[in-house]
mmCIF file of C-alpha atoms in Angstrom:
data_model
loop_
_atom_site.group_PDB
_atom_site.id
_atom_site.type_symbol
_atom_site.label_atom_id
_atom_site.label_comp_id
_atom_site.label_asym_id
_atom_site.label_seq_id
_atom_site.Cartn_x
_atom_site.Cartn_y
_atom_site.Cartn_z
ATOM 1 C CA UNK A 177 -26.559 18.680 6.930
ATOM 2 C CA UNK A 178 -28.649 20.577 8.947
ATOM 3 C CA UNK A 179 -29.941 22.964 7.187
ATOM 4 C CA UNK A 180 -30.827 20.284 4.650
ATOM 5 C CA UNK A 181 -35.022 20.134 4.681
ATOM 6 C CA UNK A 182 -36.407 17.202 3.109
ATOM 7 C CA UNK A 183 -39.882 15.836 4.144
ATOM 8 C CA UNK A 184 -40.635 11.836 3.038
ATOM 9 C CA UNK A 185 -42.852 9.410 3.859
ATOM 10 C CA UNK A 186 -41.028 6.753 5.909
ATOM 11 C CA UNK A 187 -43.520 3.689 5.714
ATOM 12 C CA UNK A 188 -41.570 2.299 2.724
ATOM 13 C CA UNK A 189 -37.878 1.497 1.742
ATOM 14 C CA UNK A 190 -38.076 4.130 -1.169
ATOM 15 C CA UNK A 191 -38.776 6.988 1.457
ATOM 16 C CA UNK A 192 -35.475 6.476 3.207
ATOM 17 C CA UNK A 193 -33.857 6.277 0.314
ATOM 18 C CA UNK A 194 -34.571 9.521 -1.002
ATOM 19 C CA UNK A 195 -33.968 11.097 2.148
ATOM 20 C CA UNK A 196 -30.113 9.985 2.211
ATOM 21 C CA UNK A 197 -29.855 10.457 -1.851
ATOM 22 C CA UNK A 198 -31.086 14.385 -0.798
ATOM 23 C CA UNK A 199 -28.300 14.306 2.049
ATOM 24 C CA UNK A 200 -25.862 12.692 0.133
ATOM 25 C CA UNK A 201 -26.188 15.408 -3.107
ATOM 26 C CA UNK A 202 -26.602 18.225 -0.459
ATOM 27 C CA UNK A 203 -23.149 17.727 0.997
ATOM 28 C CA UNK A 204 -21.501 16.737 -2.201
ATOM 29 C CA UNK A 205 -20.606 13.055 -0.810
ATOM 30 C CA UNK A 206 -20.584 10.714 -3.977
ATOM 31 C CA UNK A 207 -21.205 7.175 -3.356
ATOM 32 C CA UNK A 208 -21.656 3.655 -4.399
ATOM 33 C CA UNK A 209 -23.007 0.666 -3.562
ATOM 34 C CA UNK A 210 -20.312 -1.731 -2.199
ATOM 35 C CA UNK A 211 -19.311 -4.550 -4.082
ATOM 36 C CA UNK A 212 -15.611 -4.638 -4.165
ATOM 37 C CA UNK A 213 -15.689 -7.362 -0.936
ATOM 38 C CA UNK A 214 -18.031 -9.278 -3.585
ATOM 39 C CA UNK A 215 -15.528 -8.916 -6.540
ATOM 40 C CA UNK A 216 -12.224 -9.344 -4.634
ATOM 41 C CA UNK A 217 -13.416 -12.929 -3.315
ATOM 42 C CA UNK A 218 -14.674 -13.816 -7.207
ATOM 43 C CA UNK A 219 -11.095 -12.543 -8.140
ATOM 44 C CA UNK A 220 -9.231 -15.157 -5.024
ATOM 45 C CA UNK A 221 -11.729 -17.706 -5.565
ATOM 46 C CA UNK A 222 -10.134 -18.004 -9.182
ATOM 47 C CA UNK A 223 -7.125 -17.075 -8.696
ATOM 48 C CA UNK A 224 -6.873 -19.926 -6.127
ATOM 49 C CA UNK A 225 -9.810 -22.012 -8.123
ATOM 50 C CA UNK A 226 -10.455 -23.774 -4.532
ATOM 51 C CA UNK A 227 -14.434 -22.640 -4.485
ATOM 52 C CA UNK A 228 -17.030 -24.684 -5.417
ATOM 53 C CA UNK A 229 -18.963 -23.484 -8.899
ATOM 54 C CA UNK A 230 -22.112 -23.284 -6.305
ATOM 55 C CA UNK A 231 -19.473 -21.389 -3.493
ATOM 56 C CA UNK A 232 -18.211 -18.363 -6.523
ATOM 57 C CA UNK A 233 -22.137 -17.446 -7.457
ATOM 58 C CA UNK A 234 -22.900 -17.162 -4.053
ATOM 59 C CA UNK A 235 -20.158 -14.553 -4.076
ATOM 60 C CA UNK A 236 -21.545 -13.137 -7.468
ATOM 61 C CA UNK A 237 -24.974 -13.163 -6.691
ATOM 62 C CA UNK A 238 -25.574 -15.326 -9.541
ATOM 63 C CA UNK A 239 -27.384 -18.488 -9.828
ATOM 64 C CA UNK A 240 -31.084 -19.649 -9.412
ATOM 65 C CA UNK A 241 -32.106 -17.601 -7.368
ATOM 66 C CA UNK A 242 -32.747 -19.546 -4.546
ATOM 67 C CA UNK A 243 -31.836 -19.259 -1.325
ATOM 68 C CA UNK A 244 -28.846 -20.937 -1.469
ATOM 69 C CA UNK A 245 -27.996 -17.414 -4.046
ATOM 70 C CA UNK A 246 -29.954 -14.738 -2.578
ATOM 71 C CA UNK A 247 -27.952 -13.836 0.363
ATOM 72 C CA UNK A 248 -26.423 -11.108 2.484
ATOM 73 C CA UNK A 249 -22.439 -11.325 2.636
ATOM 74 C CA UNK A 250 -23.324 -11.634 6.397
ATOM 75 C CA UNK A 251 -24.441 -14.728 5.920
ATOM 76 C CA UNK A 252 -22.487 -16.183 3.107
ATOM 77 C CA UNK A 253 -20.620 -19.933 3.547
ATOM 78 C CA UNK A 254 -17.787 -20.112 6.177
ATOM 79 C CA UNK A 255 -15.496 -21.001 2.998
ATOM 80 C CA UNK A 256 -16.915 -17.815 1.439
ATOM 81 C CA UNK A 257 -16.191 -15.164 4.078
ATOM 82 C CA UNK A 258 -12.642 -16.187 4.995
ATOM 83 C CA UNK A 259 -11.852 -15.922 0.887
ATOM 84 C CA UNK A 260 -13.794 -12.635 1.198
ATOM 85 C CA UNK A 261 -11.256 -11.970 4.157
ATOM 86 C CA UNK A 262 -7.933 -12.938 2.307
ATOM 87 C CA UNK A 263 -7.480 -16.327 3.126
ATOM 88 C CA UNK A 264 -6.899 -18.966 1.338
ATOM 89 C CA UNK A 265 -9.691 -21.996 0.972
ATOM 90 C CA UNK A 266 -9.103 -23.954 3.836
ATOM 91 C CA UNK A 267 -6.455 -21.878 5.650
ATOM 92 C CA UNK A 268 -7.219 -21.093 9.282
ATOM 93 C CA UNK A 269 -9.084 -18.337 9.932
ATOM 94 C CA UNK A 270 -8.506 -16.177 12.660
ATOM 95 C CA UNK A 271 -7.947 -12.100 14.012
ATOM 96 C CA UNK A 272 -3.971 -12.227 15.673
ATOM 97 C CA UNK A 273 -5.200 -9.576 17.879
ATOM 98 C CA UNK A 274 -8.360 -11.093 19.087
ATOM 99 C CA UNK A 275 -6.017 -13.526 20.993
ATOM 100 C CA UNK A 276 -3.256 -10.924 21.445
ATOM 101 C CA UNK A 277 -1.748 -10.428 25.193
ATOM 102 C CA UNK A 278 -3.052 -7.009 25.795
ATOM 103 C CA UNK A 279 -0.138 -5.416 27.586
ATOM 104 C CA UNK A 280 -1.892 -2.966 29.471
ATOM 105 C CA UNK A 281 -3.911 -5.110 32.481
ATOM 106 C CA UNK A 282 -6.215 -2.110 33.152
ATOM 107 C CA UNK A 283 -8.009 -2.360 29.223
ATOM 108 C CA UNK A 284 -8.639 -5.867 29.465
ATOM 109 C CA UNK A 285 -12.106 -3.906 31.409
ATOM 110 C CA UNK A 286 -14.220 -2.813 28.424
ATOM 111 C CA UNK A 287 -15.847 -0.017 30.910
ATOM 112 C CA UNK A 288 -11.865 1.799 31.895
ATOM 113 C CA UNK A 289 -11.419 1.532 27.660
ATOM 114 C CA UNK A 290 -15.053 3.451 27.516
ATOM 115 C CA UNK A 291 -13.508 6.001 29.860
ATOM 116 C CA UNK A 292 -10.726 6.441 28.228
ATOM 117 C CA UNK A 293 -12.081 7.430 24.622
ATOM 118 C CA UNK A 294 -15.129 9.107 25.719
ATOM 119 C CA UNK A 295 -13.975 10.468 28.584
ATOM 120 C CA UNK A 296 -16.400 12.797 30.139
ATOM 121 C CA UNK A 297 -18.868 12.495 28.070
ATOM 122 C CA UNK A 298 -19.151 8.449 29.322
ATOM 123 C CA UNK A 299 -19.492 9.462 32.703
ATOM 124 C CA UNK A 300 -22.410 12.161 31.978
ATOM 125 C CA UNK A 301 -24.375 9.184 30.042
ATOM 126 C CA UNK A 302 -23.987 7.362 33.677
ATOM 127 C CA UNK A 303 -25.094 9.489 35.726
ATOM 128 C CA UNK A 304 -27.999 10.607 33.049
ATOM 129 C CA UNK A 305 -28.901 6.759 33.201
ATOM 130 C CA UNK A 306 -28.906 6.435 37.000
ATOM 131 C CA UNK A 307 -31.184 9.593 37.362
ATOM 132 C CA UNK A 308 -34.972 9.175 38.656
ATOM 133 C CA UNK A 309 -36.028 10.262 35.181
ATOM 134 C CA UNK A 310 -33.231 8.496 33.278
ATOM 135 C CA UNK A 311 -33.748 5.942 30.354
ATOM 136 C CA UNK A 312 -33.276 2.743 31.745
ATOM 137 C CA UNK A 313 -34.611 0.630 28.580
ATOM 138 C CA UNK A 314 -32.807 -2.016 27.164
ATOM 139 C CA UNK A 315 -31.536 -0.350 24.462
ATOM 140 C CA UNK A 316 -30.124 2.243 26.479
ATOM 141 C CA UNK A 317 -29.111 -0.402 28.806
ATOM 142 C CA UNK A 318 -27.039 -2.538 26.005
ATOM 143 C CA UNK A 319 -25.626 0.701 24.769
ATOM 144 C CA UNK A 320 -23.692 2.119 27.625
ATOM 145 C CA UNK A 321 -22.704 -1.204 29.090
ATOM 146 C CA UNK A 322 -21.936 -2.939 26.059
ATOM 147 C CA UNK A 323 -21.713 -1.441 22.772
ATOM 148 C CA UNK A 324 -20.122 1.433 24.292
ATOM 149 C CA UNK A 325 -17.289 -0.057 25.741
ATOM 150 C CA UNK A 326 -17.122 -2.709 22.958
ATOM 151 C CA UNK A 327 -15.974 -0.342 20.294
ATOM 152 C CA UNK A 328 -13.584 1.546 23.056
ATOM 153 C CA UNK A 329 -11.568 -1.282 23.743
ATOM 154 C CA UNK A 330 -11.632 -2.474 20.437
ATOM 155 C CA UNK A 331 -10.438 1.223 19.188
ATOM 156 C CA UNK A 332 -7.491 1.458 21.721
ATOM 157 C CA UNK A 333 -6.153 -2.074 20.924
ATOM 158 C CA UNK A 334 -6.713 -2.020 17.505
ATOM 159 C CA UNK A 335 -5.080 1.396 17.236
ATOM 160 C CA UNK A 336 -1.375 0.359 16.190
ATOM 161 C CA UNK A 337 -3.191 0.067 12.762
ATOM 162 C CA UNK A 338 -3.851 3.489 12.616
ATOM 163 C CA UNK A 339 -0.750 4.767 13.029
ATOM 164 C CA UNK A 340 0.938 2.182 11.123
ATOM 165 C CA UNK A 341 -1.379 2.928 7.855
ATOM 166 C CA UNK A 342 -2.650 6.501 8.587
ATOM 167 C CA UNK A 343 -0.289 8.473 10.773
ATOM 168 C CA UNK A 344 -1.876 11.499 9.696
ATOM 169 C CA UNK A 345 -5.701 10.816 10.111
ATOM 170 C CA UNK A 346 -7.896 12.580 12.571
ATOM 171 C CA UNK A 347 -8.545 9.416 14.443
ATOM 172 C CA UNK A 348 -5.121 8.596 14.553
ATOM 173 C CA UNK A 349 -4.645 12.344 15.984
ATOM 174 C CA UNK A 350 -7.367 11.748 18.666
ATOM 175 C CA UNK A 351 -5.536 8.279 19.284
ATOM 176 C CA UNK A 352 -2.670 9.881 20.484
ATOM 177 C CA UNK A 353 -4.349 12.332 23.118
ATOM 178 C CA UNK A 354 -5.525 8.892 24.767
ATOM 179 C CA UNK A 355 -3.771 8.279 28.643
ATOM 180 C CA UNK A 356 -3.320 4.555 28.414
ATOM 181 C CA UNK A 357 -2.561 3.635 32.487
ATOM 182 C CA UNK A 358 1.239 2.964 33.068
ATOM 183 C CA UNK A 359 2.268 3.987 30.057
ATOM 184 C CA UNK A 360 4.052 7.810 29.043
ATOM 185 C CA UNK A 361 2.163 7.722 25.405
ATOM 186 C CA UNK A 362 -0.488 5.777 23.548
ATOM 187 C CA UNK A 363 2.184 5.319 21.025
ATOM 188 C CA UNK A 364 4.253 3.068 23.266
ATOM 189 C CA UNK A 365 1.140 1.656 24.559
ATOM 190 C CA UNK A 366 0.420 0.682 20.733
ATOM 191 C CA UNK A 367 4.116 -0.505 20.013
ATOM 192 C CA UNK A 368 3.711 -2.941 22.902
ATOM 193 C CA UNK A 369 0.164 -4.124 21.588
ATOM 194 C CA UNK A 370 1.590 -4.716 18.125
ATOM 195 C CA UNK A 371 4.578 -6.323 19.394
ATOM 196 C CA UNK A 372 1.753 -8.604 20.913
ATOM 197 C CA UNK A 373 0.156 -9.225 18.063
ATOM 198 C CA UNK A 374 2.935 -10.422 16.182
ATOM 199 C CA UNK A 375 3.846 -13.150 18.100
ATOM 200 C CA UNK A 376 0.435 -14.815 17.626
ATOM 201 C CA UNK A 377 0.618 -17.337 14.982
ATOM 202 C CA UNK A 378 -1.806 -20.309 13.699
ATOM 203 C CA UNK A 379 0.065 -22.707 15.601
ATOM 204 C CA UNK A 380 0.479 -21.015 19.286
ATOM 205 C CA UNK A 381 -3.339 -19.824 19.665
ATOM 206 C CA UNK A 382 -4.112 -19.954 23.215
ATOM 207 C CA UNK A 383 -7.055 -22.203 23.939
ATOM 208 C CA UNK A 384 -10.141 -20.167 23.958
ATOM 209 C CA UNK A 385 -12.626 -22.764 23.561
ATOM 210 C CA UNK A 386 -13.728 -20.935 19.976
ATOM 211 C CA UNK A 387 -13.442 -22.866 16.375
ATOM 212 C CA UNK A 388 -12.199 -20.198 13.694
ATOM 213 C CA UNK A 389 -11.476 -23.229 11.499
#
């Protein structure tokens, strides 16, 4: 990758383009644009036929163009995303770990969970931050407070997927190294978690004050 030299003009879309076509072919990855999210909710949406006609071309980016067409899947109809998800039309929408008992006390702190998977590395960002000359911006700021530890904790509890699915990937591997507080391994860490999650149903969510409906 980095021996890869291109040079582009960046003031337009097409310049960034080129640059990660040039990447792409110099590293031999072969890519797409996604669409399958798109197609597998056309696919449920008839399968089920519980979409609107005006709910399925927002899915197939057909229509009349108007804005009520032209959309991101980001910002598609509630009705649209949870058949993009793989529920049903109407069904109850919601993420059985997001309102999981997490078993160890100590992750329940996004900062210990940013610790834990960067290790190190997390505490040399702090103290680069706190220095006299250190970048205290917001983005900086949001970063090692935030996003950080946002996508540590979510990576630790959401890690009995891994090993479920891919017991043999590298971030399943790197899972394992993990020290989870009061527990021996991050595998029985991760049993306890999914135990967790499975006991979460539609009809015992805890009151969180959130509508996933």
């Amino acid at each position: 990758y980095w021996k890869l030299m291109s040079i582009v003009s960046w003031d337009k879309l097409s310049g960034q383009s080129d640059i990660f076509h040039k990447v792409a072919t110099g590293i031999g990855l072969k890519w797409r644009k996604k669409t399958h999210v798109r197609s597998a909710a056309i696919e449920r949406a008839t399968f089920f036929g519980q979409l609107t006609e005006a709910e399925v071309a927002v899915v197939s980016n057909h229509g009349n163009r108007s804005s009520s067409f032209d959309r991101y899947e980001t910002s598609f109809p509630r009705p649209v995303l949870a058949v993009c998800a793989g529920f049903k039309h109407g069904e109850r929408y919601f993420v059985a770990d997001e309102f999981a008992r997490i078993p160890c006390p100590a992750l329940n702190n996004p900062i210990t969970c940013a610790e834990i998977v960067f290790g190190n590395e997390y505490q040399r960002w702090c103290r680069e931050y706190e220095a006299e000359d250190g970048d205290k911006g917001s983005d900086a700021t949001e970063f090692l407070f935030e996003v950080a530890p946002f996508l540590a904790q979510k990576h630790l509890l959401y890690g009995h997927k891994w090993i479920d699915h891919f017991p043999n990937f590298e971030i399943t591997t790197d899972l394992r190294s993990m020290k989870i507080p009061g527990y021996q391994s991050y595998e029985m860490f991760a049993a306890d978690m999914k135990r967790s999650v499975e006991q979460v149903t539609p009809d015992v969510l805890p009151n969180t004050g959130r509508n996933f409906n």
